[in-house]
Amino acid sequence: MSGIKVLFVCYGNICRSPMAEYVFRDMVEREGLSNRITCASCATSAEHIGDPADPRTAEVLERHGISCKDKRARRLTRSDFSEYNYIIGMDRHNLEYIRTLSPGDGFSETALLMSYAGGGDVADPWYSGDFDCTYRDVCRGCGALLERIKEKEGL
Ligand code: 4NP
């Protein structure tokens, strides 16, 4: 049986979406579903391509026992829509970009992460510097997304 693939998307792929990728992967591992669900993350912009995660994202993840040292930013491409079952934006601008690039029906399901947990955007730490607030949103959103996938896919 082919696995479920989830792609998290934000502007730079150095703060929010890598945090979602590593938190979600940790949740999937804890539930023993790593052979069924995989994930990755990418950017809408080209600004940080090839860069590691922002040190403040890495620090929050480290504090919760998660390493993201292998992460390098990459940009969303059209071929991702054939590869991933779910393409999940961190904020409404990301989702708008995702839907503009999408080939349309029959490809990835697209949504906002927080739409699974009551709505809104994941708090953007780039200007606020509040990475703990982002971490809380990401945990809530990823937990709800995982429940939704388990229910929908019968896992
Ligand atoms: P991210 O955060 O989209 O969560 O990775 C940002 C990273 C870089 C910039 C903005 C947000 N920037 O303007 O370069």
PDB file of C-alpha atoms and ligand atoms in Angstrom:
ATOM      1  CA  MET A   1       0.000   0.000   0.000  1.00  0.00           C
ATOM      2  CA  SER A   2       1.420   3.415  -0.869  1.00  0.00           C
ATOM      3  CA  GLY A   3       2.006   5.822   2.012  1.00  0.00           C
ATOM      4  CA  ILE A   4       0.426   9.154   2.830  1.00  0.00           C
ATOM      5  CA  LYS A   5       2.705  12.115   2.089  1.00  0.00           C
ATOM      6  CA  VAL A   6       2.327  15.522   3.722  1.00  0.00           C
ATOM      7  CA  LEU A   7       4.138  18.715   2.672  1.00  0.00           C
ATOM      8  CA  PHE A   8       4.225  21.776   4.978  1.00  0.00           C
ATOM      9  CA  VAL A   9       4.705  25.177   3.345  1.00  0.00           C
ATOM     10  CA  CYS A  10       5.650  28.652   4.591  1.00  0.00           C
ATOM     11  CA  TYR A  11       7.376  31.710   3.127  1.00  0.00           C
ATOM     12  CA  GLY A  12      11.026  30.966   3.854  1.00  0.00           C
ATOM     13  CA  ASN A  13      11.058  27.289   4.912  1.00  0.00           C
ATOM     14  CA  ILE A  14      13.353  28.179   7.802  1.00  0.00           C
ATOM     15  CA  CYS A  15      10.911  28.885  10.690  1.00  0.00           C
ATOM     16  CA  ARG A  16       7.289  27.677  10.651  1.00  0.00           C
ATOM     17  CA  SER A  17       7.146  24.856   8.109  1.00  0.00           C
ATOM     18  CA  PRO A  18      10.346  23.105   9.275  1.00  0.00           C
ATOM     19  CA  MET A  19       8.935  23.279  12.818  1.00  0.00           C
ATOM     20  CA  ALA A  20       5.711  21.656  11.558  1.00  0.00           C
ATOM     21  CA  GLU A  21       7.663  19.032   9.572  1.00  0.00           C
ATOM     22  CA  TYR A  22       9.771  17.903  12.545  1.00  0.00           C
ATOM     23  CA  VAL A  23       6.943  18.077  15.104  1.00  0.00           C
ATOM     24  CA  PHE A  24       4.593  16.139  12.816  1.00  0.00           C
ATOM     25  CA  ARG A  25       7.249  13.489  12.054  1.00  0.00           C
ATOM     26  CA  ASP A  26       7.860  13.080  15.795  1.00  0.00           C
ATOM     27  CA  MET A  27       4.111  12.592  16.406  1.00  0.00           C
ATOM     28  CA  VAL A  28       3.888  10.055  13.555  1.00  0.00           C
ATOM     29  CA  GLU A  29       6.888   8.134  14.983  1.00  0.00           C
ATOM     30  CA  ARG A  30       5.388   8.103  18.468  1.00  0.00           C
ATOM     31  CA  GLU A  31       2.199   6.574  17.058  1.00  0.00           C
ATOM     32  CA  GLY A  32       4.170   3.911  15.173  1.00  0.00           C
ATOM     33  CA  LEU A  33       2.937   5.186  11.803  1.00  0.00           C
ATOM     34  CA  SER A  34       6.280   6.076  10.166  1.00  0.00           C
ATOM     35  CA  ASN A  35       5.812   3.357   7.564  1.00  0.00           C
ATOM     36  CA  ARG A  36       2.425   4.828   6.570  1.00  0.00           C
ATOM     37  CA  ILE A  37       2.857   8.609   6.801  1.00  0.00           C
ATOM     38  CA  THR A  38       5.875  10.696   5.718  1.00  0.00           C
ATOM     39  CA  CYS A  39       6.365  14.434   5.506  1.00  0.00           C
ATOM     40  CA  ALA A  40       8.596  17.262   4.277  1.00  0.00           C
ATOM     41  CA  SER A  41       8.510  21.060   4.114  1.00  0.00           C
ATOM     42  CA  CYS A  42       9.256  23.791   1.589  1.00  0.00           C
ATOM     43  CA  ALA A  43       9.074  27.504   0.812  1.00  0.00           C
ATOM     44  CA  THR A  44       6.965  29.729  -1.401  1.00  0.00           C
ATOM     45  CA  SER A  45       9.900  32.169  -1.788  1.00  0.00           C
ATOM     46  CA  ALA A  46      13.438  31.648  -3.082  1.00  0.00           C
ATOM     47  CA  GLU A  47      15.010  33.787  -0.330  1.00  0.00           C
ATOM     48  CA  HIS A  48      16.472  31.052   1.859  1.00  0.00           C
ATOM     49  CA  ILE A  49      16.912  28.102  -0.510  1.00  0.00           C
ATOM     50  CA  GLY A  50      19.660  25.789   0.783  1.00  0.00           C
ATOM     51  CA  ASP A  51      19.706  27.366   4.251  1.00  0.00           C
ATOM     52  CA  PRO A  52      19.354  25.352   7.483  1.00  0.00           C
ATOM     53  CA  ALA A  53      16.424  26.010   9.824  1.00  0.00           C
ATOM     54  CA  ASP A  54      16.548  29.330  11.700  1.00  0.00           C
ATOM     55  CA  PRO A  55      18.591  28.769  14.920  1.00  0.00           C
ATOM     56  CA  ARG A  56      15.566  29.849  16.995  1.00  0.00           C
ATOM     57  CA  THR A  57      13.394  27.141  15.395  1.00  0.00           C
ATOM     58  CA  ALA A  58      16.199  24.619  16.005  1.00  0.00           C
ATOM     59  CA  GLU A  59      16.442  25.737  19.641  1.00  0.00           C
ATOM     60  CA  VAL A  60      12.715  25.322  20.358  1.00  0.00           C
ATOM     61  CA  LEU A  61      12.754  21.871  18.740  1.00  0.00           C
ATOM     62  CA  GLU A  62      15.915  20.868  20.680  1.00  0.00           C
ATOM     63  CA  ARG A  63      14.198  21.852  23.919  1.00  0.00           C
ATOM     64  CA  HIS A  64      11.478  19.349  23.047  1.00  0.00           C
ATOM     65  CA  GLY A  65      13.974  16.627  22.142  1.00  0.00           C
ATOM     66  CA  ILE A  66      13.771  17.015  18.359  1.00  0.00           C
ATOM     67  CA  SER A  67      16.759  17.642  16.048  1.00  0.00           C
ATOM     68  CA  CYS A  68      16.307  19.375  12.674  1.00  0.00           C
ATOM     69  CA  LYS A  69      20.008  19.661  11.848  1.00  0.00           C
ATOM     70  CA  ASP A  70      19.625  17.988   8.439  1.00  0.00           C
ATOM     71  CA  LYS A  71      16.972  20.421   7.214  1.00  0.00           C
ATOM     72  CA  ARG A  72      17.772  22.597   4.172  1.00  0.00           C
ATOM     73  CA  ALA A  73      15.215  24.949   2.664  1.00  0.00           C
ATOM     74  CA  ARG A  74      13.774  24.183  -0.746  1.00  0.00           C
ATOM     75  CA  ARG A  75      11.045  25.762  -2.849  1.00  0.00           C
ATOM     76  CA  LEU A  76       7.597  24.372  -3.732  1.00  0.00           C
ATOM     77  CA  THR A  77       7.418  23.026  -7.304  1.00  0.00           C
ATOM     78  CA  ARG A  78       4.573  21.920  -9.565  1.00  0.00           C
ATOM     79  CA  SER A  79       5.736  18.295  -9.349  1.00  0.00           C
ATOM     80  CA  ASP A  80       5.013  18.362  -5.586  1.00  0.00           C
ATOM     81  CA  PHE A  81       1.311  18.287  -6.469  1.00  0.00           C
ATOM     82  CA  SER A  82       1.734  14.822  -8.004  1.00  0.00           C
ATOM     83  CA  GLU A  83       3.873  13.597  -5.114  1.00  0.00           C
ATOM     84  CA  TYR A  84       2.070  14.761  -1.947  1.00  0.00           C
ATOM     85  CA  ASN A  85      -1.436  13.870  -0.731  1.00  0.00           C
ATOM     86  CA  TYR A  86      -1.628  16.949   1.478  1.00  0.00           C
ATOM     87  CA  ILE A  87       0.012  20.348   0.914  1.00  0.00           C
ATOM     88  CA  ILE A  88      -0.478  22.423   4.049  1.00  0.00           C
ATOM     89  CA  GLY A  89       0.111  26.181   4.303  1.00  0.00           C
ATOM     90  CA  MET A  90       1.067  27.958   7.530  1.00  0.00           C
ATOM     91  CA  ASP A  91      -0.788  31.180   6.636  1.00  0.00           C
ATOM     92  CA  ARG A  92      -3.343  32.433   4.137  1.00  0.00           C
ATOM     93  CA  HIS A  93      -0.691  33.972   1.843  1.00  0.00           C
ATOM     94  CA  ASN A  94       1.103  30.632   1.625  1.00  0.00           C
ATOM     95  CA  LEU A  95      -2.200  28.894   0.831  1.00  0.00           C
ATOM     96  CA  GLU A  96      -3.007  31.442  -1.876  1.00  0.00           C
ATOM     97  CA  TYR A  97       0.401  30.790  -3.482  1.00  0.00           C
ATOM     98  CA  ILE A  98      -0.071  27.005  -3.184  1.00  0.00           C
ATOM     99  CA  ARG A  99      -3.470  27.180  -4.882  1.00  0.00           C
ATOM    100  CA  THR A 100      -2.144  29.425  -7.648  1.00  0.00           C
ATOM    101  CA  LEU A 101       0.559  26.849  -8.433  1.00  0.00           C
ATOM    102  CA  SER A 102      -1.766  23.830  -8.131  1.00  0.00           C
ATOM    103  CA  PRO A 103      -2.649  21.929 -11.329  1.00  0.00           C
ATOM    104  CA  GLY A 104      -6.169  21.620  -9.867  1.00  0.00           C
ATOM    105  CA  ASP A 105      -8.566  18.803  -8.980  1.00  0.00           C
ATOM    106  CA  GLY A 106      -7.171  15.298  -8.683  1.00  0.00           C
ATOM    107  CA  PHE A 107      -3.887  16.486  -7.200  1.00  0.00           C
ATOM    108  CA  SER A 108      -2.905  17.289  -3.576  1.00  0.00           C
ATOM    109  CA  GLU A 109      -5.494  18.321  -0.994  1.00  0.00           C
ATOM    110  CA  THR A 110      -4.554  21.864   0.076  1.00  0.00           C
ATOM    111  CA  ALA A 111      -5.425  23.505   3.405  1.00  0.00           C
ATOM    112  CA  LEU A 112      -4.244  25.764   6.211  1.00  0.00           C
ATOM    113  CA  LEU A 113      -2.651  23.867   9.120  1.00  0.00           C
ATOM    114  CA  MET A 114      -4.831  25.630  11.674  1.00  0.00           C
ATOM    115  CA  SER A 115      -8.013  24.810   9.734  1.00  0.00           C
ATOM    116  CA  TYR A 116      -7.815  21.395  11.467  1.00  0.00           C
ATOM    117  CA  ALA A 117      -7.680  23.088  14.883  1.00  0.00           C
ATOM    118  CA  GLY A 118     -10.251  25.876  14.793  1.00  0.00           C
ATOM    119  CA  GLY A 119      -8.866  28.093  12.012  1.00  0.00           C
ATOM    120  CA  GLY A 120      -6.492  31.045  11.582  1.00  0.00           C
ATOM    121  CA  ASP A 121      -2.797  31.285  10.729  1.00  0.00           C
ATOM    122  CA  VAL A 122       0.175  29.736  12.553  1.00  0.00           C
ATOM    123  CA  ALA A 123       1.776  32.599  14.525  1.00  0.00           C
ATOM    124  CA  ASP A 124       4.612  34.040  12.390  1.00  0.00           C
ATOM    125  CA  PRO A 125       7.756  34.413  14.560  1.00  0.00           C
ATOM    126  CA  TRP A 126       9.865  36.215  11.919  1.00  0.00           C
ATOM    127  CA  TYR A 127       9.084  39.695  13.257  1.00  0.00           C
ATOM    128  CA  SER A 128       7.701  38.862  16.723  1.00  0.00           C
ATOM    129  CA  GLY A 129      10.610  36.597  17.725  1.00  0.00           C
ATOM    130  CA  ASP A 130       8.098  34.481  19.680  1.00  0.00           C
ATOM    131  CA  PHE A 131       9.017  30.969  18.583  1.00  0.00           C
ATOM    132  CA  ASP A 132       7.292  29.375  21.596  1.00  0.00           C
ATOM    133  CA  CYS A 133       3.956  30.765  20.426  1.00  0.00           C
ATOM    134  CA  THR A 134       4.620  29.276  16.977  1.00  0.00           C
ATOM    135  CA  TYR A 135       5.519  25.950  18.584  1.00  0.00           C
ATOM    136  CA  ARG A 136       2.198  25.874  20.460  1.00  0.00           C
ATOM    137  CA  ASP A 137       0.226  26.529  17.261  1.00  0.00           C
ATOM    138  CA  VAL A 138       2.257  23.957  15.334  1.00  0.00           C
ATOM    139  CA  CYS A 139       1.644  21.270  17.997  1.00  0.00           C
ATOM    140  CA  ARG A 140      -2.079  21.946  18.045  1.00  0.00           C
ATOM    141  CA  GLY A 141      -2.347  22.026  14.238  1.00  0.00           C
ATOM    142  CA  CYS A 142      -0.184  18.941  13.661  1.00  0.00           C
ATOM    143  CA  GLY A 143      -2.034  16.932  16.311  1.00  0.00           C
ATOM    144  CA  ALA A 144      -5.373  17.758  14.714  1.00  0.00           C
ATOM    145  CA  LEU A 145      -4.052  17.074  11.194  1.00  0.00           C
ATOM    146  CA  LEU A 146      -2.761  13.664  12.270  1.00  0.00           C
ATOM    147  CA  GLU A 147      -6.159  12.769  13.782  1.00  0.00           C
ATOM    148  CA  ARG A 148      -7.869  13.849  10.569  1.00  0.00           C
ATOM    149  CA  ILE A 149      -5.510  11.757   8.405  1.00  0.00           C
ATOM    150  CA  LYS A 150      -5.901   8.697  10.645  1.00  0.00           C
ATOM    151  CA  GLU A 151      -9.673   8.988  10.473  1.00  0.00           C
ATOM    152  CA  LYS A 152      -9.801   9.622   6.736  1.00  0.00           C
ATOM    153  CA  GLU A 153      -7.270   6.930   5.816  1.00  0.00           C
ATOM    154  CA  GLY A 154      -8.554   4.386   8.346  1.00  0.00           C
ATOM    155  CA  LEU A 155      -5.241   4.181  10.255  1.00  0.00           C
TER     156      LEU A 155
HETATM  157  P1  4NP B   1       9.104  31.278   7.644  1.00  0.00           P
HETATM  158  O1  4NP B   1       9.663  32.659   8.237  1.00  0.00           O
HETATM  159  O2  4NP B   1       8.282  31.646   6.409  1.00  0.00           O
HETATM  160  O3  4NP B   1       8.279  30.744   8.737  1.00  0.00           O
HETATM  161  O4  4NP B   1      10.309  30.429   7.295  1.00  0.00           O
HETATM  162  C1  4NP B   1      10.225  33.652   7.458  1.00  0.00           C
HETATM  163  C2  4NP B   1      11.524  33.519   7.009  1.00  0.00           C
HETATM  164  C3  4NP B   1      12.107  34.525   6.254  1.00  0.00           C
HETATM  165  C4  4NP B   1      11.381  35.667   5.975  1.00  0.00           C
HETATM  166  C5  4NP B   1      10.070  35.802   6.419  1.00  0.00           C
HETATM  167  C6  4NP B   1       9.491  34.789   7.168  1.00  0.00           C
HETATM  168  N1  4NP B   1      11.984  36.707   5.216  1.00  0.00           N
HETATM  169  O5  4NP B   1      11.331  37.759   5.015  1.00  0.00           O
HETATM  170  O6  4NP B   1      13.129  36.527   4.744  1.00  0.00           O
END
